[in-house]
Amino acid sequence: MNLPLFPTPAHAVPRVEGRAKVTGAARYASDVRLPRTAYAYLVTSRIGRGAVQAFELTSARAVPGVLDILTHETVGDAIPQRPSLYAGGYLADSVRPLGSAEVAHWGQPVAMVLAETFEAAREAAGRVGVSCDEAPTAVAIDAGTVQKLEPMTITTGDVAAAFSAAPVTVDARYSTPTQHQNPMELFATQCVWDGDRLTVHEPSQYLNNVKFGLADQLGIEPDRIRVVSTYVGGAFGAKGFLTQRTALVALAARRLGRPVVLVPTREQGFTLSGYRAETRHHVELAADRDGRLTAMRHEGWELTSRADTLAMGAASMTARLYACPNISVRVNAVAADRSTPGFMRAPGEMPYGFALESALDELAVKLAMDPVELRRVNDTLTDPVGGLPYTSRSLMRCFDEAAAAFGWAARSPEPGSMTDGDWRVGWGCAAAFYPTYAGASAARVRLTADGRVHVASAGHELGQGMTTMMAQVAAEELGVSVDRVAVAIGDSDLPPAIVAGGSSSTASVAPAIMAACAAIRRRLDAATPAAVIPAMEASGMGAVEELAEIRPHGVAPDGMRALYRGQAGPAGGVHLPDRVQFALGAQFVEVRVHALTHEIRVPRAVGAFACGRIINPRTAHSQLVGGMIWGIGSALFEATEIDERNGAYINANLAEYLLPVNADIGDVQAIMVPEEDSAVNAAGVKGVGEIGVVGVAAAIANAVYHATGRRVRDLPIRIEHVL
Ligand code: MOS
């Protein structure tokens, strides 16, 4: 790659789509205005399980402007049952809305009103009467049906023997709550038919998944569907895969013979897509007196729906972070009467990391050892489970750089020993980790005689900086300035790209752009990027265009086909036959707990992250700082509150779902540790999208312990935990 390993300030290119966004020129899915558009509004279930007995629609139909009201009586089998992606399909969940009278969870759509205006549709939806037979529910993780996920079990050595022989052990249970992504942009969908061709405007992290999955549901050829997702107003996993709403809107548009737009409410968004499931953890650690781990157990329980079994299973990662000869990890899915969870920023790493990194701090306390030194004595360059090498690992460099920037050396280790007036001060740290993934992706690059470059890939601009990255890579590889590069993105008609998930976008698409640019250089016989424009001028050609497809290490030979079908997940992390790939980092926080009010504040946080090549330090920094702030939210604020009678989310709005605001966030510093890794992918990129959130909650819990002597093992940590 022609970009330097570590970028200079010149690479801190501002977002190329930034002006369009801040001036309002950027058009999101629901901003697209089409003539004769009808408006859809969902009616959702107010019971937790049961069946619709009857609808009373007279009053709703009488609202002026109402065009139609869809229920299971009108839709039924028009949208067939298809498997979720956890069962080899495309869908984020397999519960068919309006497929039958059956209600599987609170918030499930039971009717969709179509009207001439949004207001009429909403008014009529409020007048739809639904009577239901209500069945008993079990909605809490502690009341669900436990299913051991045997393939996620890992055992090495003789764990029981190591525990009986160990001089020091920790045995602790941790929990994390239901959390929702709450992207600012709602889960809008707009569908328009032109004859038998369908265009879908919908924010998406995986255009081809929507295209092929929808074709499968509607029973039409995928090439009749175009999915446009020019801008995505935040996603964080919630827009990763096709949800059931899209087929409903497509069906409604076909029935009415006019475009239909659905903008669900914020509350409806809580059950239309996935979320971070609540988890439980049992962690046991054994160590010798020097702090060397001799055994570990980590068992996780993750809530899922009755319809779909999924679990993030990140015990496969906590098992591999530190040298340890005897390891036993297990994962359980716990089915309850809830909507299907899904992926939320570092979906498994955040909760499993909270458990492990809290337990390590408990071990450090028992050993009277500095928690940084505990990580150091257990550092490893080899995966302790499979004996495979890490492609690169800079964990202790991250700890050392973050510790120095934080001033960790001045810490007095005794809990409660640091105060500032009425504030009890605590300092804590924890490791951050995220596996390095990449997926099959394609890119088309076109260089024209006037020295302009067009880059196209069906990637996804979620606000993370994808467009800017694409422009930078093409500019660097073809020796032009970034402002000479135009980027086409967010359209399924473009060369396909992998899901914008798993922090894999740059690692997947950058190599495809690099390969296309290299092909252009070969065509022009230009040895270096600097030789490209002179060679182009000398060639007399009007344009040179190349399409490149990249199949990364670990993607099966049929990976390109799976990619084109929208079913390819990124590969890598701990799932490679010959190595493991991780980005690693260290989180340090200062917590202040007020002696009288007991309020908990985080005035400062320092993270250091080694994520391979950083292409744009500005957007990467934003990702890391954003992740860290999310971690503070995860630790101290965020929890979706559940009505135990019916699974209703009772704070499904931005007023009552607590998020950190500016006044909650102090000084947040993200240090990017230079790291060279030529094995992960051709770009040497490990990804920065998710690692920033990992470890923050543990660092905060550890700092709360240091401030107060109170070990809090359940998130979010609130005043009542430290009274
Ligand atoms: Mo991310 S939770 O992999 O979209």
XYZ file of C-alpha atoms and ligand atoms in Angstrom:
727
model
C 0.000 0.000 0.000
C 1.232 3.477 -0.809
C -0.216 5.181 2.242
C 2.326 5.343 5.060
C 1.960 2.955 7.963
C 1.163 5.773 10.302
C -0.603 8.768 8.837
C 0.555 12.356 8.995
C -1.789 15.253 9.801
C -2.212 15.607 6.042
C -4.130 12.348 6.068
C -6.665 13.767 8.495
C -8.936 14.552 5.564
C -12.301 15.976 6.652
C -15.278 13.837 5.691
C -15.919 14.340 2.004
C -19.677 14.173 2.604
C -19.485 16.429 5.649
C -20.723 19.572 3.882
C -23.736 17.762 2.406
C -24.644 16.507 5.856
C -24.309 19.710 7.829
C -26.094 21.793 5.184
C -29.007 19.383 4.958
C -28.282 18.551 1.321
C -27.681 14.874 2.142
C -30.837 12.902 1.418
C -31.529 9.979 3.716
C -33.982 7.231 2.796
C -37.055 8.989 4.155
C -36.012 12.305 2.573
C -36.428 10.906 -0.922
C -39.597 12.553 -2.271
C -41.497 10.615 -4.911
C -44.762 11.664 -6.567
C -47.968 10.001 -5.287
C -46.257 8.555 -2.228
C -48.525 6.875 0.302
C -47.610 6.788 3.975
C -47.512 3.686 6.118
C -47.896 3.523 9.887
C -47.535 0.396 11.965
C -49.826 -0.859 14.691
C -47.854 -3.028 17.077
C -48.779 -5.649 19.612
C -49.466 -4.595 23.205
C -49.275 -8.161 24.452
C -46.204 -10.278 25.051
C -47.507 -13.486 23.493
C -50.766 -14.852 22.208
C -52.962 -14.334 19.159
C -55.026 -11.627 17.533
C -58.666 -12.515 17.952
C -60.312 -9.709 15.993
C -59.736 -6.269 14.556
C -62.136 -3.346 14.790
C -61.320 -1.234 11.749
C -64.465 0.835 11.154
C -63.251 3.924 12.970
C -59.790 3.693 11.382
C -61.172 3.317 7.883
C -63.325 6.397 8.401
C -60.298 8.656 8.815
C -60.104 10.825 5.673
C -57.238 9.793 3.424
C -56.959 6.196 4.577
C -56.215 3.935 1.597
C -55.900 0.474 3.080
C -55.228 -1.395 6.306
C -53.104 -4.518 6.065
C -53.417 -7.261 8.652
C -52.625 -10.967 8.725
C -55.992 -11.460 7.057
C -54.841 -9.519 3.986
C -51.108 -10.370 3.981
C -50.902 -13.907 5.399
C -48.831 -16.139 3.183
C -48.159 -13.430 0.584
C -44.854 -13.062 2.454
C -43.670 -16.599 3.145
C -41.832 -17.836 6.198
C -38.091 -17.573 5.552
C -35.187 -18.470 7.828
C -33.235 -15.918 9.794
C -29.558 -15.439 9.067
C -28.793 -17.536 12.139
C -30.419 -20.439 10.288
C -28.748 -19.779 6.944
C -31.151 -17.154 5.608
C -31.005 -13.398 5.256
C -33.374 -12.031 7.847
C -32.563 -10.375 11.160
C -35.420 -12.427 12.603
C -37.803 -15.056 11.369
C -41.045 -13.839 12.976
C -43.416 -12.967 10.146
C -45.358 -9.808 10.890
C -48.905 -10.026 9.547
C -48.174 -13.615 8.605
C -50.674 -15.131 10.985
C -52.765 -14.240 14.015
C -49.956 -15.397 16.261
C -48.130 -12.815 18.367
C -44.631 -13.813 19.446
C -43.545 -10.698 21.320
C -44.527 -7.243 22.459
C -44.100 -4.675 19.705
C -44.643 -7.091 16.834
C -46.480 -5.374 13.962
C -50.106 -6.563 13.784
C -51.435 -4.062 11.246
C -50.135 -1.492 8.791
C -52.254 1.512 7.838
C -51.738 3.178 4.467
C -52.918 6.713 3.887
C -52.460 9.829 1.793
C -50.528 11.563 4.575
C -48.388 10.541 7.509
C -50.823 12.264 9.855
C -53.840 10.386 8.497
C -51.989 7.080 8.724
C -50.992 7.790 12.310
C -54.494 8.915 13.272
C -56.032 5.791 11.777
C -53.420 3.540 13.375
C -54.433 4.950 16.730
C -58.042 3.982 15.953
C -57.304 0.380 14.985
C -58.874 -1.847 17.591
C -57.078 -5.120 18.279
C -58.453 -7.748 20.639
C -56.083 -10.504 21.596
C -55.964 -13.790 23.417
C -53.107 -13.254 25.793
C -50.865 -16.190 26.694
C -48.550 -16.356 29.695
C -45.045 -15.076 29.051
C -41.535 -15.479 30.313
C -39.676 -12.386 29.224
C -36.717 -12.176 31.612
C -33.407 -13.937 31.015
C -33.680 -15.570 34.430
C -37.059 -17.081 33.457
C -36.132 -18.254 29.961
C -35.366 -21.659 28.500
C -31.654 -22.415 28.630
C -30.047 -24.064 25.643
C -26.374 -25.064 25.824
C -24.578 -24.138 22.613
C -22.211 -27.083 22.450
C -20.236 -25.905 19.380
C -19.157 -22.871 21.390
C -17.633 -24.998 24.151
C -13.838 -24.863 24.459
C -11.837 -27.011 26.845
C -8.069 -27.283 27.182
C -5.925 -28.942 29.837
C -7.234 -30.069 33.223
C -9.190 -27.140 34.598
C -10.504 -28.848 37.741
C -7.048 -29.982 38.822
C -5.592 -26.535 38.209
C -8.299 -24.918 40.340
C -7.720 -27.293 43.256
C -3.997 -26.649 43.132
C -4.211 -22.865 42.769
C -3.139 -20.632 45.673
C -5.335 -17.736 44.467
C -8.750 -17.926 42.805
C -11.588 -15.619 41.825
C -15.193 -16.793 41.401
C -17.642 -14.100 40.345
C -20.855 -13.536 38.403
C -21.555 -10.523 36.208
C -24.506 -9.236 34.227
C -25.209 -6.762 31.465
C -28.639 -5.389 30.520
C -30.670 -5.131 27.346
C -29.406 -2.144 25.374
C -30.592 -0.561 22.149
C -28.502 1.136 19.467
C -30.828 4.097 18.951
C -29.319 5.417 15.726
C -30.562 8.978 15.156
C -32.108 8.013 11.816
C -35.154 5.820 12.313
C -35.763 2.532 10.492
C -37.253 4.107 7.401
C -38.180 2.176 4.273
C -39.460 3.563 1.003
C -40.454 1.240 -1.846
C -41.372 2.111 -5.408
C -42.273 -0.276 -8.200
C -41.654 0.492 -11.847
C -43.441 -2.358 -13.597
C -41.848 -5.461 -12.121
C -38.763 -3.622 -10.899
C -38.536 -2.553 -7.276
C -36.396 0.206 -5.809
C -35.939 0.261 -2.039
C -34.647 3.325 -0.238
C -33.576 2.122 3.162
C -30.638 2.743 5.487
C -28.591 -0.429 5.401
C -25.272 -1.871 6.466
C -25.530 -4.580 3.822
C -27.200 -3.656 0.548
C -26.889 -7.070 -1.043
C -28.356 -8.766 1.982
C -31.467 -6.613 1.590
C -31.550 -7.162 -2.169
C -31.229 -10.939 -2.157
C -33.198 -11.508 1.020
C -36.095 -9.423 -0.220
C -36.055 -11.192 -3.583
C -36.256 -14.447 -1.677
C -39.242 -13.239 0.367
C -41.096 -11.722 -2.575
C -40.289 -14.577 -4.922
C -38.789 -12.365 -7.624
C -35.420 -12.288 -9.364
C -32.772 -10.376 -7.353
C -31.802 -8.363 -10.431
C -35.250 -6.755 -10.333
C -34.427 -5.144 -6.997
C -32.260 -2.110 -6.409
C -31.453 -0.998 -2.884
C -30.329 2.594 -2.372
C -28.791 3.679 0.900
C -26.761 6.744 0.094
C -26.468 7.938 3.676
C -27.128 6.006 6.820
C -27.851 8.073 9.919
C -26.163 5.718 12.350
C -26.587 1.968 12.482
C -24.291 0.277 15.039
C -25.514 -3.172 14.018
C -29.235 -2.328 14.031
C -29.282 -1.883 10.246
C -27.060 -4.837 9.494
C -29.568 -7.242 8.043
C -32.930 -7.337 6.344
C -35.820 -6.831 8.745
C -39.386 -7.940 8.195
C -40.683 -4.422 7.631
C -39.175 -4.107 4.174
C -41.246 -6.824 2.512
C -44.410 -5.356 4.065
C -43.688 -1.953 2.539
C -42.822 -3.534 -0.821
C -46.058 -5.507 -0.754
C -48.075 -2.420 0.157
C -46.503 -0.450 -2.696
C -47.383 -3.226 -5.128
C -50.983 -3.411 -3.888
C -51.489 0.355 -4.089
C -49.555 0.793 -7.320
C -47.746 3.787 -5.840
C -44.659 4.458 -3.730
C -45.015 3.765 -0.027
C -42.837 5.156 2.743
C -42.718 3.862 6.295
C -40.988 5.783 9.060
C -41.543 3.773 12.225
C -41.517 5.537 15.554
C -38.512 5.414 17.850
C -40.447 3.065 20.140
C -41.282 0.732 17.248
C -37.616 0.681 16.304
C -36.903 -1.041 19.617
C -38.562 -4.227 18.326
C -38.279 -3.917 14.524
C -34.584 -4.754 14.572
C -32.049 -6.420 16.829
C -30.512 -5.072 20.014
C -27.873 -6.010 22.568
C -29.263 -8.954 24.499
C -28.870 -9.062 28.243
C -26.128 -11.422 29.391
C -25.021 -13.284 32.480
C -21.484 -14.488 33.151
C -19.761 -16.806 35.545
C -16.018 -16.251 35.533
C -13.517 -18.206 37.580
C -9.797 -17.517 37.503
C -6.923 -19.363 39.108
C -3.396 -18.001 39.372
C -0.089 -18.627 41.031
C 1.303 -16.091 43.492
C 3.115 -14.248 40.702
C -0.182 -13.647 38.946
C 0.278 -16.185 36.153
C -3.083 -17.608 35.181
C -3.204 -21.354 35.704
C -6.865 -21.867 34.822
C -9.937 -19.990 33.696
C -13.612 -20.737 33.282
C -16.013 -18.382 31.539
C -19.617 -19.373 31.031
C -22.008 -16.955 29.348
C -25.791 -16.821 29.076
C -27.358 -14.642 26.404
C -31.005 -13.859 25.926
C -32.583 -14.789 22.610
C -36.099 -15.080 21.199
C -38.176 -18.245 20.997
C -38.085 -18.025 17.211
C -34.367 -17.555 16.636
C -31.376 -18.914 18.502
C -28.384 -16.667 18.429
C -25.552 -15.855 20.749
C -22.477 -13.721 20.251
C -20.444 -16.313 22.116
C -17.463 -14.092 22.758
C -16.093 -16.562 25.286
C -14.247 -17.783 22.192
C -12.334 -14.516 22.506
C -11.979 -14.108 26.264
C -10.467 -17.615 26.205
C -7.720 -16.411 23.868
C -6.636 -13.102 25.323
C -4.132 -14.258 27.938
C -1.698 -17.108 28.340
C -3.394 -19.857 30.325
C -2.840 -23.620 30.153
C -6.256 -24.797 31.376
C -9.347 -23.219 29.866
C -13.031 -24.037 29.900
C -15.612 -21.767 28.288
C -19.254 -22.368 27.527
C -22.089 -20.358 26.054
C -25.828 -20.709 26.566
C -28.698 -19.121 24.695
C -31.722 -18.379 26.866
C -34.979 -18.221 24.910
C -37.702 -15.907 26.174
C -40.827 -14.221 24.800
C -38.967 -11.328 23.278
C -38.096 -10.019 19.846
C -34.898 -11.437 18.371
C -31.771 -9.619 19.527
C -28.901 -8.918 17.189
C -25.644 -7.069 16.866
C -24.796 -3.890 18.734
C -21.339 -2.345 18.529
C -18.855 -4.969 19.776
C -21.832 -7.260 20.355
C -20.049 -10.016 22.250
C -16.785 -8.315 23.119
C -18.400 -5.608 25.212
C -20.310 -7.859 27.683
C -17.803 -10.728 27.755
C -14.969 -8.232 28.046
C -16.735 -6.541 30.967
C -16.876 -9.885 32.777
C -13.319 -11.033 32.110
C -11.637 -7.678 32.650
C -13.570 -7.135 35.895
C -12.549 -10.589 37.112
C -8.908 -9.865 36.295
C -9.125 -6.734 38.426
C -10.574 -8.801 41.264
C -7.630 -11.163 40.859
C -5.166 -8.257 40.930
C -6.734 -7.079 44.197
C -6.389 -10.556 45.710
C -2.763 -10.734 44.597
C -2.055 -7.153 45.720
C -0.676 -6.687 42.238
C -0.893 -3.719 39.885
C -3.582 -4.575 37.307
C -1.310 -3.473 34.449
C 1.413 -5.837 35.658
C -1.147 -8.654 35.893
C -1.856 -8.228 32.181
C 1.876 -8.103 31.477
C 2.716 -11.402 33.135
C -0.097 -13.056 31.183
C 0.659 -11.451 27.836
C 1.107 -13.883 24.956
C 1.883 -13.899 21.251
C 0.160 -17.260 20.889
C -3.513 -18.146 21.110
C -3.659 -20.318 24.251
C -6.545 -22.377 22.855
C -5.220 -23.467 19.478
C -1.543 -22.604 19.803
C -1.871 -20.320 16.787
C 0.173 -17.141 16.441
C -1.320 -13.675 16.725
C -0.608 -11.871 13.434
C 0.482 -8.978 15.654
C -0.263 -8.032 19.216
C 0.581 -4.746 20.878
C -1.473 -5.078 24.042
C 1.231 -4.088 26.510
C 2.419 -1.232 24.342
C -1.161 0.071 24.523
C -1.225 -0.375 28.303
C 2.102 1.395 28.674
C 1.236 4.330 26.415
C -2.191 4.813 27.957
C -0.798 4.441 31.493
C 1.834 7.082 30.795
C -0.669 9.509 29.289
C -3.062 8.900 32.174
C -0.461 9.287 34.899
C -1.158 5.818 36.318
C 2.156 5.749 38.200
C 0.719 8.222 40.723
C -2.081 5.831 41.700
C -2.301 4.818 45.324
C -3.587 1.235 45.147
C -5.628 1.068 48.363
C -9.396 1.417 47.719
C -10.751 4.710 49.016
C -7.261 6.145 49.454
C -7.619 8.892 46.850
C -9.960 11.792 47.526
C -10.511 15.328 46.315
C -12.744 17.281 48.678
C -16.070 15.464 48.836
C -15.153 13.259 45.895
C -13.796 9.764 46.260
C -11.464 9.213 43.338
C -10.851 5.868 41.640
C -8.606 4.887 38.803
C -9.222 1.718 36.845
C -8.070 0.047 33.683
C -9.007 -2.824 31.402
C -8.008 -4.315 28.081
C -9.893 -3.661 24.853
C -9.979 -6.228 22.089
C -11.744 -6.787 18.815
C -11.123 -9.516 16.249
C -9.907 -8.446 12.825
C -12.331 -9.426 10.100
C -12.484 -8.870 6.375
C -14.849 -10.011 3.679
C -14.983 -10.454 -0.057
C -15.549 -7.094 -1.713
C -15.332 -5.514 -5.146
C -14.526 -2.011 -6.388
C -14.492 -0.288 -9.752
C -12.059 2.556 -10.385
C -12.113 4.797 -13.436
C -9.448 7.323 -14.316
C -10.362 9.897 -16.952
C -8.099 11.972 -19.190
C -8.702 15.111 -17.143
C -7.050 13.430 -14.153
C -10.261 12.708 -12.292
C -10.960 9.448 -10.548
C -14.284 7.705 -9.935
C -14.418 4.973 -7.322
C -17.482 2.791 -6.982
C -18.342 0.092 -4.501
C -21.650 -0.851 -2.914
C -20.241 0.033 0.482
C -22.021 1.838 3.241
C -21.570 5.329 4.666
C -22.854 5.021 8.211
C -21.096 8.175 9.305
C -17.952 6.216 10.039
C -15.988 7.748 7.165
C -16.243 5.092 4.465
C -16.586 7.562 1.585
C -13.575 9.543 2.731
C -11.490 6.412 3.149
C -12.377 5.253 -0.356
C -11.383 8.616 -1.845
C -8.110 8.637 0.077
C -7.057 5.160 -0.944
C -7.779 5.815 -4.631
C -6.034 9.193 -4.483
C -2.964 7.687 -2.893
C -2.790 4.728 -5.273
C -3.205 6.860 -8.419
C -1.156 9.895 -7.391
C -3.973 12.449 -7.428
C -5.319 14.726 -4.715
C -8.392 13.630 -2.764
C -10.516 16.395 -4.256
C -10.038 14.831 -7.703
C -11.812 11.660 -6.562
C -15.573 11.117 -6.756
C -17.010 8.220 -4.771
C -20.144 6.236 -5.558
C -21.428 4.231 -2.615
C -24.674 2.982 -1.097
C -26.318 1.495 -4.199
C -26.731 -2.225 -4.821
C -26.198 -1.665 -8.565
C -22.526 -0.942 -7.795
C -19.861 -3.662 -7.422
C -20.743 -5.488 -4.212
C -19.181 -4.914 -0.815
C -19.335 -6.845 2.399
C -21.564 -5.954 5.347
C -20.476 -2.781 7.113
C -20.148 -4.761 10.312
C -17.524 -6.490 12.347
C -15.307 -3.394 11.934
C -14.443 -4.909 8.560
C -15.394 -2.307 5.955
C -12.046 -0.653 5.425
C -10.179 -3.952 5.712
C -12.440 -5.360 2.991
C -12.985 -2.516 0.538
C -9.589 -0.769 0.697
C -7.786 -3.834 -0.738
C -10.318 -4.012 -3.595
C -9.701 -0.341 -4.442
C -5.950 -0.935 -4.191
C -6.205 -3.886 -6.581
C -8.254 -1.911 -9.115
C -5.771 0.969 -8.942
C -2.854 -1.435 -9.373
C -4.561 -2.791 -12.488
C -4.874 0.750 -13.830
C -1.172 1.353 -13.150
C -0.343 -1.842 -15.033
C -2.534 -0.797 -17.956
C -0.682 2.515 -18.114
C 2.685 0.927 -17.441
C 3.098 3.321 -14.524
C 5.533 1.953 -11.965
C 4.443 4.283 -9.170
C 1.384 6.370 -8.315
C 3.317 9.497 -9.253
C 3.771 8.121 -12.767
C 0.051 7.554 -13.327
C -1.131 10.998 -14.472
C 1.840 11.591 -16.826
C 1.316 8.113 -18.283
C -2.399 8.788 -18.675
C -1.669 12.056 -20.520
C 0.877 10.348 -22.751
C -1.491 7.479 -23.542
C -4.057 9.617 -25.300
C -6.819 7.449 -23.813
C -10.083 9.025 -22.677
C -10.484 6.776 -19.679
C -9.148 3.644 -18.036
C -11.417 1.531 -15.900
C -10.746 -1.550 -13.813
C -12.919 -3.744 -11.632
C -11.244 -5.749 -8.886
C -12.607 -8.378 -6.553
C -10.810 -9.356 -3.389
C -11.256 -12.552 -1.473
C -9.404 -12.146 1.831
C -7.559 -14.771 3.776
C -10.052 -17.108 5.379
C -12.919 -16.435 2.954
C -13.945 -19.716 1.358
C -13.489 -20.134 -2.410
C -17.229 -19.667 -2.864
C -16.929 -16.412 -0.921
C -17.445 -14.230 -3.976
C -20.660 -15.998 -4.822
C -21.853 -15.709 -1.232
C -20.956 -12.031 -1.327
C -22.961 -11.448 -4.471
C -25.852 -13.241 -2.793
C -25.625 -11.036 0.283
C -24.833 -13.906 2.589
C -21.103 -13.596 3.124
C -20.118 -12.752 6.645
C -16.662 -11.350 7.228
C -13.987 -13.897 8.092
C -11.072 -13.694 10.463
C -10.655 -13.200 14.183
C -10.407 -16.548 15.890
C -11.905 -18.482 12.982
C -8.832 -18.954 10.814
C -7.005 -22.265 10.530
C -3.511 -20.857 10.881
C -3.590 -17.762 13.080
C -5.677 -15.378 15.152
C -6.182 -11.691 14.350
C -7.069 -9.059 16.918
C -6.903 -5.344 17.392
C -6.033 -4.653 21.014
C -6.094 -1.687 23.311
C -6.068 -0.443 26.874
C -8.681 1.698 28.619
C -7.938 3.880 31.631
C -10.575 5.915 33.431
C -10.889 8.174 36.405
C -14.124 7.826 38.311
C -15.336 10.210 40.982
C -18.012 9.159 43.427
C -19.455 11.944 45.536
C -19.309 11.130 49.245
C -22.703 12.750 49.943
C -24.785 12.401 46.767
C -23.046 9.226 45.567
C -23.277 10.396 41.976
C -20.728 8.739 39.717
C -18.783 10.832 37.235
C -16.069 10.025 34.714
C -14.033 13.220 34.344
C -11.427 11.627 32.100
C -10.682 8.550 30.058
C -7.574 7.583 28.118
C -7.544 4.743 25.614
C -4.654 3.491 23.516
C -5.400 1.242 20.570
C -3.248 -0.720 18.152
C -5.394 -1.330 15.088
C -2.884 -1.835 12.314
C -2.771 0.841 9.628
C -4.779 3.997 10.234
C -5.820 5.493 6.901
C -7.444 8.652 8.228
C -6.480 9.741 11.746
C -9.405 12.162 11.967
C -12.197 9.694 11.233
C -10.405 6.907 13.113
C -10.069 9.153 16.151
C -13.793 9.939 15.956
C -14.595 6.231 15.853
C -12.414 5.463 18.857
C -13.593 8.407 20.957
C -17.191 7.641 19.988
C -16.687 4.067 21.085
C -15.206 5.141 24.415
C -18.115 7.494 25.066
C -20.467 4.651 24.202
C -18.575 2.588 26.750
C -19.222 5.227 29.408
C -22.900 5.129 28.442
C -22.897 1.351 28.603
C -21.320 1.356 32.047
C -23.309 4.098 33.759
C -26.484 4.896 31.820
C -27.839 2.535 29.200
C -30.459 -0.087 29.990
C -33.707 -0.906 28.271
C -36.274 -1.311 31.046
C -38.607 -4.260 30.594
C -42.120 -4.807 31.910
C -41.850 -8.311 33.306
C -45.519 -9.049 32.564
C -45.328 -8.714 28.799
C -41.829 -7.743 27.721
C -42.843 -4.167 26.941
C -39.920 -1.768 26.657
C -41.039 0.973 28.969
C -38.309 3.496 28.221
C -38.333 3.123 24.438
C -37.625 6.779 23.757
C -34.647 9.109 23.946
C -35.970 10.888 27.040
C -36.040 7.804 29.247
C -33.449 5.552 27.617
C -30.488 7.152 29.323
C -27.535 8.134 27.175
C -24.552 10.222 28.165
C -24.870 13.849 27.139
C -22.120 16.435 26.838
C -22.295 17.233 30.561
C -21.549 13.572 31.339
C -18.408 13.410 29.229
C -15.152 14.949 30.319
C -11.758 14.609 28.738
C -11.664 11.592 26.423
C -8.346 10.852 24.797
C -7.778 8.157 22.170
C -4.173 7.320 21.366
C -3.473 5.441 18.145
C -0.486 3.181 18.644
C 1.386 2.561 15.382
C 1.295 -1.085 14.439
C 2.437 -2.878 11.308
C 0.608 -6.051 10.339
C 1.046 -7.234 6.787
C -0.748 -10.527 7.410
C -4.270 -9.358 8.241
C -5.030 -8.004 4.764
C -3.358 -6.166 1.908
C -4.089 -2.818 3.536
C -2.725 -3.846 6.944
C -5.944 -2.483 8.472
C -7.470 -4.005 11.611
C -10.485 -1.722 11.933
C -11.458 0.847 14.533
C -15.258 0.801 14.573
C -15.945 -1.297 17.623
C -12.861 -1.710 19.791
C -13.317 1.702 21.425
C -16.352 0.536 23.401
C -14.704 -2.666 24.668
C -13.232 -2.610 28.149
C -14.590 0.788 29.183
C -17.309 -0.689 31.398
C -14.795 -2.919 33.171
C -12.358 -0.029 33.599
C -15.176 2.012 35.162
C -16.294 -0.822 37.445
C -12.676 -1.334 38.464
C -12.302 2.391 39.143
C -15.544 2.408 41.174
C -14.040 -0.364 43.284
C -10.861 1.633 43.688
C -12.817 4.733 44.715
C -15.257 3.042 47.081
C -14.199 -0.519 47.859
C -17.515 -1.627 46.338
C -17.288 -4.226 43.571
C -20.196 -3.701 41.189
C -20.743 -6.664 38.872
C -23.993 -5.606 37.228
C -24.374 -2.956 34.549
C -25.294 -0.195 34.426
C -23.592 0.998 37.598
C -25.877 3.483 39.298
C -26.054 5.483 42.498
C -27.886 2.686 44.329
C -24.867 0.402 43.835
C -22.525 2.694 45.753
C -24.711 3.962 48.601
Mo -21.429 -4.038 13.999
S -22.484 -4.530 15.706
O -20.676 -5.487 13.581
O -22.587 -3.476 12.928
